[in-house]
Amino acid sequence: MFGNVNYTFYSDTLGRSAVPDESAFNEHALKAKLFVKSLIDDGIIIGERTENGIDTATCMMIEIDYQTAQAESGAGADGENGALASESIQGYSYSYDRTAQQEAAKLNAKSAAAKKYEWLEMCCYLHKGWRP
């Protein structure tokens, strides 16, 4: 379990590139692994639909966490520049209203959970419904 949850599997085998490098990937890996492990331990994930299904779903959850973190920070597509809250230009101070961006980040966080569940359903067999 989680033997393929690494940047090489993510970028080479899955052919994904949304997470730009290994350090960014590893930053979100522990959280995703623990979440998936808890679902396995609780009997919610009961098998894999595809070869390496759990690892694939975990890698895709890491990608979603990375993209959500980028959206919350206001970073650009290149991940370099965050949105400015204020700046000083030639002795004048100017503050930016980031309310709309913060509201969009809240909505995005809610949809991130739905995206993660979608990947889990595509890659794994899930026990649905009430359990005694």
Coordinates of N, CA, C and O in Angstrom, one line a residue:
M1 N 0.8 -1.2 0.0 CA 0.0 0.0 0.0 C 0.9 1.2 0.0 O 1.8 1.3 0.8
F2 N 0.6 2.2 -0.9 CA 1.3 3.5 -1.0 C 2.7 3.3 -1.6 O 3.5 4.2 -1.5
G3 N 3.0 2.1 -2.1 CA 4.4 1.9 -2.7 C 4.6 2.8 -3.9 O 5.8 3.1 -4.2
N4 N 3.6 3.2 -4.6 CA 3.7 4.0 -5.8 C 3.3 5.4 -5.6 O 3.2 6.2 -6.5
V5 N 3.1 5.8 -4.3 CA 2.7 7.2 -4.1 C 4.0 8.0 -4.0 O 4.5 8.3 -2.9
N6 N 4.5 8.4 -5.2 CA 5.7 9.2 -5.3 C 5.6 10.0 -6.5 O 4.8 9.8 -7.4
Y7 N 6.5 11.0 -6.6 CA 6.5 11.9 -7.8 C 6.7 11.2 -9.1 O 6.2 11.6 -10.1
T8 N 7.6 10.2 -9.1 CA 7.9 9.5 -10.3 C 6.7 8.8 -10.9 O 6.4 8.9 -12.1
F9 N 6.0 8.1 -10.0 CA 4.7 7.4 -10.4 C 3.7 8.5 -10.9 O 3.1 8.3 -12.0
Y10 N 3.6 9.6 -10.2 CA 2.6 10.6 -10.5 C 2.9 11.2 -11.9 O 2.1 11.3 -12.8
S11 N 4.2 11.6 -12.1 CA 4.5 12.3 -13.4 C 4.8 11.4 -14.5 O 4.3 11.6 -15.6
D12 N 5.4 10.2 -14.3 CA 5.8 9.3 -15.4 C 4.7 8.4 -15.8 O 4.2 8.3 -16.9
T13 N 4.2 7.6 -14.8 CA 3.2 6.6 -15.0 C 1.8 7.2 -15.3 O 1.2 6.8 -16.2
L14 N 1.4 8.1 -14.4 CA 0.1 8.8 -14.6 C 0.1 9.9 -15.6 O -0.9 10.3 -16.1
G15 N 1.3 10.4 -15.9 CA 1.5 11.4 -16.9 C 0.9 12.8 -16.5 O 0.5 13.6 -17.3
R16 N 0.9 13.0 -15.2 CA 0.4 14.3 -14.7 C 1.5 15.3 -14.5 O 2.6 14.9 -14.2
S17 N 1.1 16.6 -14.5 CA 2.1 17.6 -14.3 C 1.6 18.8 -13.6 O 2.3 19.9 -13.5
A18 N 0.4 18.8 -13.0 CA -0.1 19.9 -12.2 C 0.7 20.3 -11.0 O 0.9 21.4 -10.7
V19 N 1.3 19.2 -10.4 CA 2.2 19.5 -9.3 C 3.6 19.6 -9.9 O 4.1 18.6 -10.5
P20 N 4.3 20.7 -9.7 CA 5.5 21.0 -10.5 C 6.7 20.2 -10.2 O 7.6 20.0 -11.0
D21 N 6.8 19.8 -8.9 CA 8.1 19.1 -8.5 C 7.8 18.2 -7.3 O 6.8 18.2 -6.7
E22 N 8.9 17.4 -7.0 CA 8.8 16.4 -6.0 C 8.5 17.0 -4.6 O 7.8 16.5 -3.8
S23 N 9.2 18.2 -4.3 CA 9.0 18.7 -3.0 C 7.6 19.2 -2.8 O 7.0 19.1 -1.7
A24 N 6.9 19.8 -3.8 CA 5.5 20.2 -3.7 C 4.6 19.0 -3.5 O 3.7 19.0 -2.8
F25 N 5.0 17.9 -4.2 CA 4.2 16.7 -4.1 C 4.3 16.1 -2.7 O 3.3 15.8 -2.1
N26 N 5.5 16.0 -2.2 CA 5.7 15.5 -0.8 C 5.1 16.3 0.3 O 4.8 15.8 1.3
E27 N 4.9 17.6 0.0 CA 4.3 18.5 1.0 C 2.9 18.1 1.3 O 2.4 18.2 2.5
H28 N 2.2 17.5 0.4 CA 0.8 17.1 0.6 C 0.6 15.6 0.7 O -0.5 15.1 0.9
A29 N 1.7 14.8 0.5 CA 1.6 13.4 0.5 C 1.1 12.8 1.8 O 0.3 11.9 1.8
L30 N 1.7 13.2 2.9 CA 1.3 12.6 4.2 C -0.1 12.7 4.5 O -0.8 11.7 4.9
K31 N -0.7 13.9 4.3 CA -2.1 14.1 4.6 C -3.0 13.2 3.8 O -3.9 12.6 4.3
A32 N -2.7 13.1 2.5 CA -3.5 12.2 1.6 C -3.3 10.7 2.0 O -4.3 10.0 2.0
K33 N -2.1 10.3 2.3 CA -1.9 8.9 2.7 C -2.7 8.6 4.0 O -3.3 7.5 4.1
L34 N -2.6 9.5 4.9 CA -3.3 9.2 6.2 C -4.9 9.2 6.0 O -5.6 8.4 6.6
F35 N -5.3 10.0 5.1 CA -6.8 10.1 4.8 C -7.2 8.8 4.2 O -8.2 8.1 4.6
V36 N -6.5 8.3 3.2 CA -6.8 7.1 2.5 C -6.7 5.9 3.4 O -7.5 5.0 3.4
K37 N -5.7 5.9 4.2 CA -5.5 4.8 5.2 C -6.6 4.7 6.2 O -7.1 3.6 6.5
S38 N -7.1 5.9 6.6 CA -8.3 5.9 7.5 C -9.5 5.3 6.8 O -10.3 4.6 7.5
L39 N -9.7 5.6 5.6 CA -10.8 5.0 4.8 C -10.7 3.5 4.7 O -11.7 2.8 4.7
I40 N -9.5 3.0 4.5 CA -9.3 1.6 4.4 C -9.5 0.9 5.8 O -10.2 -0.1 5.9
D41 N -9.0 1.5 6.8 CA -9.1 1.0 8.2 C -10.6 1.0 8.6 O -11.0 0.1 9.3
D42 N -11.4 2.0 8.1 CA -12.8 2.0 8.5 C -13.7 1.2 7.6 O -14.9 1.1 7.8
G43 N -13.1 0.5 6.6 CA -13.8 -0.4 5.8 C -14.6 0.3 4.7 O -15.5 -0.3 4.1
I44 N -14.3 1.5 4.4 CA -14.9 2.3 3.3 C -14.3 1.9 2.0 O -15.1 1.7 1.0
I45 N -13.0 1.8 1.9 CA -12.4 1.3 0.7 C -12.2 -0.2 0.9 O -11.5 -0.6 1.8
I46 N -12.8 -1.0 0.0 CA -12.8 -2.4 0.1 C -12.1 -3.1 -1.0 O -12.0 -4.3 -1.0
G47 N -11.5 -2.4 -1.9 CA -10.8 -3.0 -3.0 C -10.4 -2.0 -4.0 O -10.7 -0.8 -4.0
E48 N -9.6 -2.5 -5.0 CA -9.1 -1.6 -6.1 C -9.8 -2.0 -7.4 O -9.9 -3.2 -7.8
R49 N -10.3 -1.0 -8.1 CA -11.0 -1.2 -9.4 C -9.9 -1.4 -10.5 O -10.1 -2.2 -11.5
T50 N -8.8 -0.8 -10.4 CA -7.7 -0.8 -11.3 C -6.4 -1.2 -10.7 O -6.3 -1.1 -9.4
E51 N -5.4 -1.6 -11.5 CA -4.1 -1.9 -10.9 C -3.6 -0.6 -10.3 O -3.7 0.5 -10.9
N52 N -3.1 -0.7 -9.1 CA -2.6 0.5 -8.3 C -3.6 1.5 -8.1 O -3.4 2.7 -8.1
G53 N -4.9 1.1 -7.9 CA -6.0 2.0 -7.8 C -5.9 2.9 -6.5 O -6.1 4.1 -6.6
I54 N -5.4 2.3 -5.4 CA -5.3 3.1 -4.2 C -4.2 4.2 -4.4 O -4.3 5.3 -4.0
D55 N -3.1 3.8 -5.0 CA -2.0 4.7 -5.2 C -2.3 5.8 -6.2 O -2.0 7.0 -6.0
T56 N -3.1 5.4 -7.2 CA -3.5 6.4 -8.2 C -4.4 7.4 -7.6 O -4.3 8.6 -7.8
A57 N -5.4 6.9 -6.8 CA -6.4 7.9 -6.2 C -5.6 8.8 -5.2 O -5.9 10.0 -5.1
T58 N -4.7 8.2 -4.5 CA -3.9 9.0 -3.5 C -3.1 10.1 -4.2 O -3.1 11.3 -3.8
C59 N -2.4 9.8 -5.3 CA -1.7 10.7 -6.1 C -2.6 11.9 -6.6 O -2.2 13.0 -6.6
M60 N -3.8 11.5 -7.1 CA -4.7 12.5 -7.6 C -5.2 13.4 -6.4 O -5.5 14.6 -6.6
M61 N -5.4 12.8 -5.3 CA -5.8 13.6 -4.1 C -4.7 14.6 -3.7 O -5.0 15.7 -3.3
I62 N -3.4 14.2 -3.9 CA -2.3 15.1 -3.6 C -2.4 16.3 -4.6 O -2.2 17.4 -4.3
E63 N -2.7 16.0 -5.9 CA -2.8 17.0 -6.9 C -3.9 18.0 -6.6 O -3.8 19.2 -6.7
I64 N -5.0 17.5 -6.1 CA -6.2 18.3 -5.7 C -5.8 19.2 -4.5 O -6.1 20.4 -4.5
D65 N -5.1 18.6 -3.6 CA -4.7 19.4 -2.4 C -3.7 20.5 -2.8 O -3.8 21.6 -2.3
Y66 N -2.8 20.2 -3.7 CA -1.9 21.2 -4.2 C -2.6 22.3 -4.9 O -2.3 23.5 -4.7
Q67 N -3.5 22.0 -5.8 CA -4.3 23.0 -6.6 C -5.1 23.9 -5.7 O -5.2 25.1 -5.9
T68 N -5.7 23.2 -4.7 CA -6.5 24.0 -3.7 C -5.7 25.0 -2.9 O -6.0 26.1 -2.7
A69 N -4.5 24.5 -2.5 CA -3.6 25.4 -1.7 C -3.1 26.5 -2.6 O -3.0 27.7 -2.1
Q70 N -2.9 26.3 -3.9 CA -2.5 27.4 -4.8 C -3.6 28.4 -5.0 O -3.3 29.6 -5.0
A71 N -4.8 27.9 -5.1 CA -5.9 28.8 -5.3 C -6.1 29.7 -4.0 O -6.4 30.9 -4.1
E72 N -6.0 29.0 -2.8 CA -6.2 29.8 -1.6 C -5.1 30.8 -1.4 O -5.4 31.9 -0.8
S73 N -3.9 30.5 -1.8 CA -2.8 31.5 -1.7 C -2.8 32.6 -2.7 O -2.1 33.6 -2.6
G74 N -3.6 32.4 -3.8 CA -3.7 33.3 -4.9 C -2.5 33.3 -5.8 O -2.2 34.2 -6.6
A75 N -1.8 32.1 -5.7 CA -0.6 32.0 -6.6 C -1.0 31.9 -8.0 O -2.1 31.4 -8.3
G76 N -0.2 32.3 -8.9 CA -0.5 32.2 -10.4 C -0.3 30.8 -10.8 O 0.0 29.9 -10.1
A77 N -0.5 30.6 -12.1 CA -0.4 29.3 -12.7 C 1.0 28.7 -12.6 O 1.1 27.5 -12.5
D78 N 2.0 29.5 -12.5 CA 3.3 29.0 -12.3 C 3.7 28.7 -10.9 O 4.7 28.2 -10.6
G79 N 2.7 29.1 -10.0 CA 2.9 28.8 -8.6 C 3.9 29.7 -7.9 O 4.3 29.5 -6.7
E80 N 4.3 30.8 -8.6 CA 5.4 31.6 -8.0 C 4.8 32.8 -7.2 O 5.3 33.1 -6.1
N81 N 3.9 33.5 -7.7 CA 3.5 34.8 -7.1 C 2.2 34.7 -6.4 O 1.2 34.3 -7.0
G82 N 2.1 35.0 -5.1 CA 0.9 35.1 -4.4 C 0.2 36.4 -4.6 O 0.8 37.4 -5.1
A83 N -1.1 36.5 -4.4 CA -1.8 37.8 -4.5 C -1.4 38.7 -3.4 O -1.2 38.4 -2.3
L84 N -1.2 40.0 -3.8 CA -0.8 41.0 -2.8 C -2.0 41.5 -2.0 O -3.1 41.7 -2.6
A85 N -1.8 41.6 -0.7 CA -2.9 42.2 0.1 C -2.7 43.7 0.1 O -3.7 44.5 0.2
S86 N -1.5 44.2 0.1 CA -1.2 45.6 0.0 C 0.2 45.9 -0.5 O 1.0 44.9 -0.5
E87 N 0.5 47.1 -0.9 CA 1.8 47.4 -1.4 C 2.0 48.9 -1.3 O 1.1 49.7 -1.1
S88 N 3.3 49.3 -1.3 CA 3.6 50.7 -1.2 C 4.3 51.1 -2.5 O 5.2 50.5 -3.0
I89 N 3.7 52.1 -3.2 CA 4.2 52.6 -4.4 C 4.6 54.1 -4.3 O 3.8 54.9 -4.1
Q90 N 5.9 54.4 -4.4 CA 6.4 55.7 -4.3 C 5.9 56.5 -3.1 O 5.4 57.6 -3.3
G91 N 5.9 55.9 -2.0 CA 5.5 56.5 -0.8 C 4.0 56.5 -0.5 O 3.5 56.9 0.5
Y92 N 3.2 55.9 -1.4 CA 1.7 55.8 -1.2 C 1.4 54.3 -0.9 O 2.0 53.4 -1.5
S93 N 0.6 54.1 0.1 CA 0.2 52.8 0.5 C -1.2 52.4 -0.2 O -2.1 53.2 -0.2
Y94 N -1.3 51.2 -0.7 CA -2.5 50.8 -1.4 C -2.9 49.4 -0.9 O -2.0 48.5 -0.9
S95 N -4.1 49.2 -0.5 CA -4.6 47.9 -0.1 C -5.6 47.3 -1.1 O -6.4 48.1 -1.6
Y96 N -5.5 46.0 -1.3 CA -6.4 45.4 -2.3 C -7.5 44.6 -1.6 O -7.2 44.0 -0.5
D97 N -8.7 44.6 -2.1 CA -9.8 43.9 -1.6 C -9.7 42.5 -2.1 O -9.9 42.2 -3.3
R98 N -9.5 41.5 -1.2 CA -9.4 40.1 -1.7 C -10.6 39.3 -1.2 O -10.6 38.1 -1.2
T99 N -11.7 40.0 -0.9 CA -12.9 39.3 -0.4 C -13.4 38.3 -1.4 O -13.7 37.1 -1.1
A100 N -13.5 38.7 -2.7 CA -14.0 37.7 -3.7 C -13.1 36.5 -3.9 O -13.6 35.4 -4.0
Q101 N -11.8 36.7 -3.8 CA -10.8 35.6 -3.9 C -11.0 34.7 -2.7 O -10.9 33.5 -2.9
Q102 N -11.2 35.2 -1.5 CA -11.3 34.4 -0.4 C -12.6 33.6 -0.4 O -12.6 32.4 0.0
E103 N -13.7 34.2 -0.9 CA -14.9 33.5 -1.0 C -14.8 32.3 -2.1 O -15.3 31.2 -1.9
A104 N -14.1 32.6 -3.2 CA -13.9 31.6 -4.2 C -13.1 30.4 -3.6 O -13.3 29.3 -3.9
A105 N -12.1 30.7 -2.8 CA -11.3 29.7 -2.2 C -12.1 28.8 -1.2 O -11.9 27.6 -1.2
K106 N -13.1 29.4 -0.5 CA -14.0 28.6 0.3 C -14.8 27.6 -0.5 O -15.0 26.5 -0.1
L107 N -15.4 28.1 -1.6 CA -16.2 27.3 -2.5 C -15.3 26.2 -3.1 O -15.7 25.1 -3.2
N108 N -14.1 26.5 -3.5 CA -13.2 25.6 -4.1 C -12.8 24.5 -3.1 O -12.7 23.3 -3.4
A109 N -12.6 24.8 -1.8 CA -12.3 23.8 -0.8 C -13.4 22.8 -0.7 O -13.2 21.6 -0.5
K110 N -14.7 23.3 -0.8 CA -15.8 22.3 -0.7 C -15.8 21.4 -1.9 O -16.1 20.2 -1.8
S111 N -15.5 21.9 -3.1 CA -15.6 21.1 -4.3 C -14.3 20.2 -4.3 O -14.4 19.2 -5.0
A112 N -13.3 20.5 -3.6 CA -12.1 19.6 -3.5 C -12.4 18.3 -2.9 O -12.0 17.3 -3.4
A113 N -13.3 18.3 -1.9 CA -13.7 17.0 -1.3 C -14.5 16.2 -2.3 O -14.3 15.0 -2.3
A114 N -15.3 16.8 -3.1 CA -16.1 16.1 -4.1 C -15.2 15.5 -5.1 O -15.4 14.4 -5.6
K115 N -14.1 16.2 -5.5 CA -13.2 15.8 -6.5 C -12.4 14.6 -6.0 O -12.2 13.6 -6.7
K116 N -12.0 14.6 -4.8 CA -11.3 13.5 -4.2 C -12.1 12.3 -4.1 O -11.7 11.2 -4.5
Y117 N -13.4 12.4 -3.7 CA -14.3 11.3 -3.7 C -14.5 10.7 -5.1 O -14.6 9.5 -5.2
E118 N -14.6 11.5 -6.1 CA -14.7 11.1 -7.4 C -13.6 10.2 -7.9 O -13.8 9.1 -8.5
W119 N -12.3 10.6 -7.5 CA -11.2 9.8 -7.8 C -11.2 8.5 -7.1 O -10.8 7.4 -7.6
L120 N -11.6 8.5 -5.8 CA -11.7 7.3 -5.1 C -12.7 6.3 -5.7 O -12.4 5.1 -5.8
E121 N -13.8 6.8 -6.2 CA -14.8 6.0 -6.8 C -14.3 5.4 -8.1 O -14.7 4.3 -8.5
M122 N -13.5 6.2 -8.9 CA -13.0 5.7 -10.1 C -12.0 4.6 -10.0 O -11.8 3.7 -10.8
C123 N -11.2 4.7 -8.9 CA -10.0 3.8 -8.7 C -10.3 2.7 -7.7 O -9.5 1.7 -7.8
C124 N -11.3 2.8 -6.9 CA -11.4 1.8 -5.8 C -12.9 1.4 -5.7 O -13.8 2.2 -6.1
Y125 N -13.1 0.2 -5.1 CA -14.4 -0.2 -4.7 C -14.7 0.4 -3.3 O -13.9 0.2 -2.4
L126 N -15.8 1.1 -3.2 CA -16.2 1.7 -1.9 C -17.4 1.1 -1.3 O -18.4 0.8 -2.0
H127 N -17.4 0.9 0.0 CA -18.6 0.5 0.7 C -19.5 1.7 1.0 O -19.1 2.6 1.7
K128 N -20.7 1.7 0.4 CA -21.6 2.8 0.5 C -22.7 2.5 1.4 O -23.1 1.3 1.6
G129 N -23.3 3.5 2.0 CA -24.5 3.3 2.8 C -24.2 3.0 4.3 O -23.0 3.1 4.7
W130 N -25.2 2.7 5.0 CA -25.1 2.5 6.4 C -24.5 1.2 6.7 O -24.7 0.2 6.1
R131 N -23.6 1.2 7.8 CA -23.0 -0.1 8.3 C -23.3 -0.2 9.7 O -23.2 0.8 10.5
P132 N -23.6 -1.4 10.2 CA -23.9 -1.6 11.6 C -22.6 -1.4 12.5 O -21.5 -1.5 12.1

